[in-house]
Short mmCIF file of C-alpha atoms in Angstrom, two decimals:
data_model
loop_
_atom_site.label_atom_id
_atom_site.label_comp_id
_atom_site.label_asym_id
_atom_site.label_seq_id
_atom_site.Cartn_x
_atom_site.Cartn_y
_atom_site.Cartn_z
CA MET A 1 -63.73 -28.98 8.51
CA GLN A 2 -61.47 -31.45 10.27
CA ARG A 3 -63.72 -34.28 9.08
CA ILE A 4 -62.91 -33.20 5.53
CA ILE A 5 -59.17 -32.79 5.82
CA ASP A 6 -58.46 -36.00 7.76
CA PRO A 7 -59.33 -38.44 4.93
CA LEU A 8 -57.48 -36.24 2.44
CA VAL A 9 -54.36 -36.43 4.58
CA SER A 10 -54.75 -40.20 5.02
CA LEU A 11 -54.97 -40.65 1.25
CA ALA A 12 -51.95 -38.40 0.61
CA LEU A 13 -49.87 -40.29 3.18
CA SER A 14 -50.90 -43.64 1.61
CA LEU A 15 -49.92 -42.52 -1.90
CA ASN A 16 -46.57 -41.15 -0.66
CA TYR A 17 -45.83 -44.37 1.08
CA ARG A 18 -46.73 -46.30 -2.06
CA ARG A 19 -44.28 -44.16 -4.04
CA LYS A 20 -41.58 -44.92 -1.49
CA GLN A 21 -42.17 -48.63 -2.00
CA GLY A 22 -41.88 -48.18 -5.77
CA ASN A 23 -45.51 -49.22 -6.37
CA GLU A 24 -46.96 -45.93 -7.57
CA LEU A 25 -49.62 -45.91 -10.29
CA PRO A 26 -49.46 -43.68 -13.39
CA PHE A 27 -51.86 -41.02 -12.10
CA ASP A 28 -50.72 -40.90 -8.46
CA PHE A 29 -48.79 -37.69 -9.00
CA LEU A 30 -51.88 -35.95 -10.37
CA VAL A 31 -53.96 -37.06 -7.43
CA LEU A 32 -51.25 -35.98 -4.99
CA GLY A 33 -51.02 -32.55 -6.63
CA LEU A 34 -54.74 -32.02 -6.12
CA LEU A 35 -54.58 -33.26 -2.55
CA TYR A 36 -51.71 -30.91 -1.69
CA ARG A 37 -53.65 -27.90 -3.02
CA LEU A 38 -56.78 -28.87 -1.10
CA ILE A 39 -54.91 -29.47 2.20
CA ALA A 40 -53.10 -26.12 1.84
CA CYS A 41 -56.39 -24.26 1.22
CA LEU A 42 -58.44 -25.77 4.02
CA PRO A 43 -58.37 -23.93 7.39
CA ALA A 44 -57.69 -27.04 9.42
CA THR A 45 -54.63 -28.74 10.86
CA VAL A 46 -52.96 -31.92 9.67
CA ARG A 47 -53.10 -34.31 12.62
CA THR A 48 -51.08 -37.49 13.06
CA SER A 49 -49.86 -39.76 15.84
CA ILE A 50 -46.16 -40.01 16.55
CA GLY A 51 -45.47 -42.56 19.27
CA GLU A 52 -47.94 -41.93 22.02
CA GLN A 53 -48.60 -38.29 21.21
CA SER A 54 -50.79 -36.52 18.71
CA VAL A 55 -49.10 -33.81 16.68
CA SER A 56 -50.77 -31.11 14.64
CA TYR A 57 -49.23 -29.35 11.67
CA ARG A 58 -50.13 -26.51 9.35
CA PHE A 59 -49.02 -26.61 5.75
CA PRO A 60 -50.19 -23.27 4.30
CA THR A 61 -48.86 -23.72 0.73
CA ARG A 62 -48.87 -26.48 -1.82
CA SER A 63 -45.09 -26.92 -1.57
CA ALA A 64 -45.28 -27.09 2.22
CA ALA A 65 -48.03 -29.74 2.05
CA GLU A 66 -45.96 -31.75 -0.41
CA ALA A 67 -42.81 -31.61 1.71
CA GLY A 68 -44.50 -32.15 5.05
CA LEU A 69 -46.71 -35.08 3.99
CA HIS A 70 -43.82 -36.76 2.16
CA ILE A 71 -41.71 -36.57 5.35
CA LEU A 72 -44.59 -37.87 7.47
CA ALA A 73 -45.21 -40.77 5.09
CA THR A 74 -41.62 -41.86 4.64
CA GLU A 75 -39.79 -40.87 7.85
CA LYS A 76 -42.27 -41.37 10.71
CA PRO A 77 -40.18 -44.22 12.28
CA LEU A 78 -37.23 -41.85 12.28
CA ILE A 79 -39.29 -39.06 13.85
CA ARG A 80 -40.39 -41.47 16.59
CA ASP A 81 -36.77 -42.47 17.26
CA VAL A 82 -35.75 -38.79 17.60
CA VAL A 83 -38.71 -37.82 19.78
CA GLN A 84 -38.25 -40.63 22.33
CA PHE A 85 -34.86 -39.24 23.42
CA ILE A 86 -35.94 -35.63 23.96
CA GLY A 87 -37.55 -34.53 27.21
CA GLU A 88 -38.90 -31.12 28.22
CA ASP A 89 -35.54 -30.11 29.73
CA ASP A 90 -33.54 -31.02 26.66
CA VAL A 91 -32.33 -28.73 23.86
CA PHE A 92 -32.86 -29.94 20.33
CA TYR A 93 -31.18 -28.54 17.20
CA ASP A 94 -33.13 -29.21 13.97
CA ILE A 95 -30.60 -28.23 11.28
CA GLY A 96 -32.36 -28.20 7.96
CA ALA A 97 -35.77 -28.04 9.62
CA ASN A 98 -37.66 -27.73 6.36
CA VAL A 99 -41.33 -27.14 7.23
CA GLY A 100 -40.95 -28.26 10.83
CA VAL A 101 -42.12 -31.90 10.86
CA PHE A 102 -39.45 -32.99 13.35
CA ALA A 103 -39.40 -29.68 15.27
CA ALA A 104 -43.12 -29.71 15.98
CA ALA A 105 -43.01 -33.22 17.46
CA VAL A 106 -40.36 -32.80 20.14
CA GLN A 107 -41.05 -31.67 23.70
CA GLY A 108 -37.79 -29.83 24.49
CA LYS A 109 -36.54 -26.40 23.56
CA THR A 110 -36.03 -26.41 19.80
CA TYR A 111 -33.73 -24.31 17.66
CA ALA A 112 -34.85 -24.75 14.07
CA PHE A 113 -32.29 -23.77 11.41
CA GLU A 114 -33.84 -23.19 7.96
CA PRO A 115 -32.69 -20.67 5.30
CA VAL A 116 -35.32 -21.25 2.57
CA PRO A 117 -38.05 -18.53 2.72
CA ALA A 118 -40.75 -20.85 1.30
CA ASN A 119 -40.12 -23.36 4.05
CA ILE A 120 -39.99 -20.71 6.77
CA ILE A 121 -43.63 -19.76 6.15
CA ALA A 122 -44.76 -23.17 7.30
CA LEU A 123 -42.01 -23.65 9.86
CA THR A 124 -43.05 -20.62 11.88
CA GLN A 125 -46.56 -22.06 12.20
CA ASN A 126 -45.32 -25.47 13.29
CA LEU A 127 -42.83 -24.46 16.00
CA ARG A 128 -44.36 -24.96 19.43
CA SER A 129 -45.16 -21.57 21.07
CA GLY A 130 -42.63 -20.82 23.74
CA HIS A 131 -40.55 -23.90 22.98
CA GLY A 132 -39.25 -23.21 19.47
CA GLN A 133 -36.90 -20.63 17.98
CA LEU A 134 -36.46 -20.12 14.26
CA ILE A 135 -32.91 -19.30 13.03
CA GLY A 136 -33.19 -18.33 9.38
CA THR A 137 -29.65 -18.88 8.25
CA ALA A 138 -27.60 -21.51 6.47
CA LEU A 139 -24.81 -23.20 8.42
CA SER A 140 -21.36 -23.83 7.04
CA ASP A 141 -17.76 -24.29 8.27
CA THR A 142 -17.13 -20.56 8.36
CA ALA A 143 -18.88 -17.22 8.04
CA SER A 144 -19.30 -16.67 4.28
CA LEU A 145 -21.68 -15.92 1.48
CA LEU A 146 -23.36 -19.09 0.21
CA TRP A 147 -25.46 -19.68 -2.87
CA MET A 148 -28.48 -21.82 -3.64
CA ASN A 149 -29.27 -22.96 -7.18
CA MET A 150 -32.68 -21.74 -8.31
CA GLU A 151 -33.61 -25.06 -9.93
CA ASP A 152 -32.84 -26.90 -6.65
CA ILE A 153 -34.98 -24.43 -4.73
CA ARG A 154 -37.90 -25.10 -7.11
CA ASN A 155 -37.40 -28.86 -6.66
CA GLY A 156 -37.48 -28.48 -2.89
CA SER A 157 -33.96 -29.77 -2.13
CA PRO A 158 -31.55 -26.81 -2.20
CA THR A 159 -27.95 -26.99 -0.97
CA ALA A 160 -26.20 -23.84 0.22
CA SER A 161 -22.59 -23.84 -0.93
CA PRO A 162 -19.82 -21.45 -1.87
CA GLY A 163 -20.02 -20.19 -5.44
CA GLU A 164 -19.63 -17.32 -7.84
CA VAL A 165 -21.82 -14.21 -7.77
CA ASN A 166 -25.11 -14.51 -9.68
CA GLU A 167 -25.17 -18.32 -9.53
CA GLY A 168 -28.50 -18.32 -7.66
CA VAL A 169 -29.87 -17.02 -4.39
CA ALA A 170 -27.33 -15.61 -1.95
CA LEU A 171 -27.49 -16.47 1.74
CA ALA A 172 -25.43 -15.46 4.73
CA GLY A 173 -23.74 -18.60 5.99
CA LEU A 174 -22.55 -18.94 9.58
CA ALA A 175 -20.56 -21.46 11.55
CA LEU A 176 -22.56 -23.05 14.34
CA ASP A 177 -19.79 -22.52 16.88
CA ASP A 178 -19.96 -18.71 16.25
CA LEU A 179 -23.55 -18.60 17.55
CA ASP A 180 -24.23 -17.95 21.21
CA LEU A 181 -26.83 -20.66 21.84
CA PRO A 182 -27.37 -23.30 24.53
CA ALA A 183 -25.68 -26.50 23.57
CA PRO A 184 -27.99 -29.29 22.29
CA SER A 185 -28.39 -32.68 23.92
CA VAL A 186 -29.80 -34.01 20.62
CA ALA A 187 -29.36 -32.68 17.10
CA LYS A 188 -30.69 -33.60 13.66
CA ILE A 189 -28.93 -32.61 10.44
CA ASP A 190 -30.53 -32.80 7.00
CA VAL A 191 -28.80 -30.30 4.71
CA GLU A 192 -28.86 -31.89 1.28
CA GLY A 193 -25.13 -32.51 0.83
CA ALA A 194 -23.63 -29.83 3.14
CA GLU A 195 -23.20 -32.28 6.05
CA LEU A 196 -19.42 -32.04 6.35
CA SER A 197 -19.38 -28.25 6.29
CA VAL A 198 -22.04 -28.05 9.04
CA LEU A 199 -20.21 -30.57 11.22
CA GLN A 200 -16.83 -28.85 10.75
CA GLY A 201 -18.38 -25.47 11.68
CA GLY A 202 -19.86 -27.03 14.81
CA LYS A 203 -16.84 -28.89 16.15
CA GLY A 204 -17.09 -27.32 19.60
CA THR A 205 -20.84 -27.81 19.76
CA PHE A 206 -20.91 -31.45 18.73
CA SER A 207 -17.77 -32.54 20.55
CA GLY A 208 -18.90 -31.06 23.86
CA ASP A 209 -20.18 -33.23 26.68
CA THR A 210 -23.74 -31.88 26.37
CA CYS A 211 -24.39 -33.25 22.85
CA GLN A 212 -24.91 -36.98 23.32
CA ARG A 213 -26.94 -37.98 20.27
CA LEU A 214 -26.86 -36.87 16.65
CA TYR A 215 -29.07 -37.82 13.74
CA ILE A 216 -27.71 -37.06 10.28
CA GLU A 217 -28.94 -37.69 6.76
CA VAL A 218 -25.94 -38.53 4.60
CA HIS A 219 -26.44 -37.69 0.93
CA GLU A 220 -23.96 -39.94 -0.81
CA GLY A 221 -25.50 -39.06 -4.14
CA LYS A 222 -24.26 -35.48 -3.63
CA GLY A 223 -20.64 -36.43 -3.04
CA ILE A 224 -20.74 -37.07 0.72
CA LYS A 225 -19.10 -40.29 1.92
CA TYR A 226 -20.53 -42.02 4.95
CA ASP A 227 -17.03 -43.09 6.04
CA ASP A 228 -15.91 -39.45 6.17
CA ILE A 229 -18.95 -38.53 8.34
CA GLU A 230 -18.30 -41.42 10.70
CA ALA A 231 -14.59 -40.60 10.98
CA LEU A 232 -15.31 -36.97 11.81
CA LEU A 233 -17.93 -37.84 14.40
CA THR A 234 -15.58 -40.36 15.95
CA ASP A 235 -13.09 -37.55 16.42
CA TYR A 236 -15.91 -35.62 18.12
CA GLY A 237 -16.39 -38.39 20.67
CA PHE A 238 -19.21 -40.39 19.14
CA THR A 239 -18.76 -44.13 19.55
CA ALA A 240 -21.93 -45.93 18.40
CA PHE A 241 -23.34 -45.64 14.90
CA GLU A 242 -26.49 -47.15 13.40
CA ILE A 243 -27.99 -46.72 9.94
CA LEU A 244 -31.69 -46.41 10.70
CA ASP A 245 -32.92 -46.06 7.12
CA GLU A 246 -31.52 -46.25 3.62
CA ARG A 247 -33.22 -44.75 0.57
CA GLY A 248 -31.16 -45.02 -2.58
CA GLU A 249 -28.04 -42.93 -1.94
CA GLU A 250 -29.39 -41.39 1.26
CA LEU A 251 -28.60 -42.81 4.68
CA PHE A 252 -30.24 -41.73 7.92
CA VAL A 253 -27.76 -42.34 10.70
CA ARG A 254 -27.94 -42.17 14.49
CA ALA A 255 -24.64 -41.46 16.31
CA GLU A 256 -24.29 -41.67 20.07
CA LYS A 257 -21.63 -41.09 22.67
CA GLN A 258 -20.87 -43.59 25.37
CA SER A 259 -22.80 -42.82 28.53
CA GLN A 260 -20.67 -41.20 31.27
#
């Protein structure tokens, strides 16, 4: 079975990468749709190399296969950068874990934050046994009721934000500092435009001495300004910033504190 799924995965990754480069052909989306369905149906793992290690994933639904393979095709250099700084004794926070592509690749103790039920199905299968903990909640700057737009959920990029009743799907939002968890040495944040709220609700967590490295995807197209993110993280003690990747109005940033 693995001999069947491996070439399917390779083709799906190639087509996703071609789309990232802006060179997609007219029928690529139809081929990708078929590949996602086949990969989800086959009882075999998706295997890929990240750095020097081999990582296996399970994408049990079409939407999980689409999300996971897109991330693997377009963000693998970022995954390698994250993984290289996390050892077995480290704690890693994956905030906005999606289907677990980053979480499955790290060696340390992982806390994966993901509120979307469709993503959680795959995420639970990709967390390393004994090393990963799913936290199925949205993070914000305070404990509150948050809402996700149904259309955004269907498109795979929902943002949890305050809103009026009946505007979508309601979620319990929590501030990171209110949770009794071990502090992370490394964290990754990809929350589709809720970056500032997550950072503000985790001031104590991110400004503490333990957290030395933070990766954050800044969604400027959703009203977030990179300068505001950098200013806030500077207040939290981060001193070095590098934009690792830029895709349209999305920036993937690494922030680090000066070594003690």
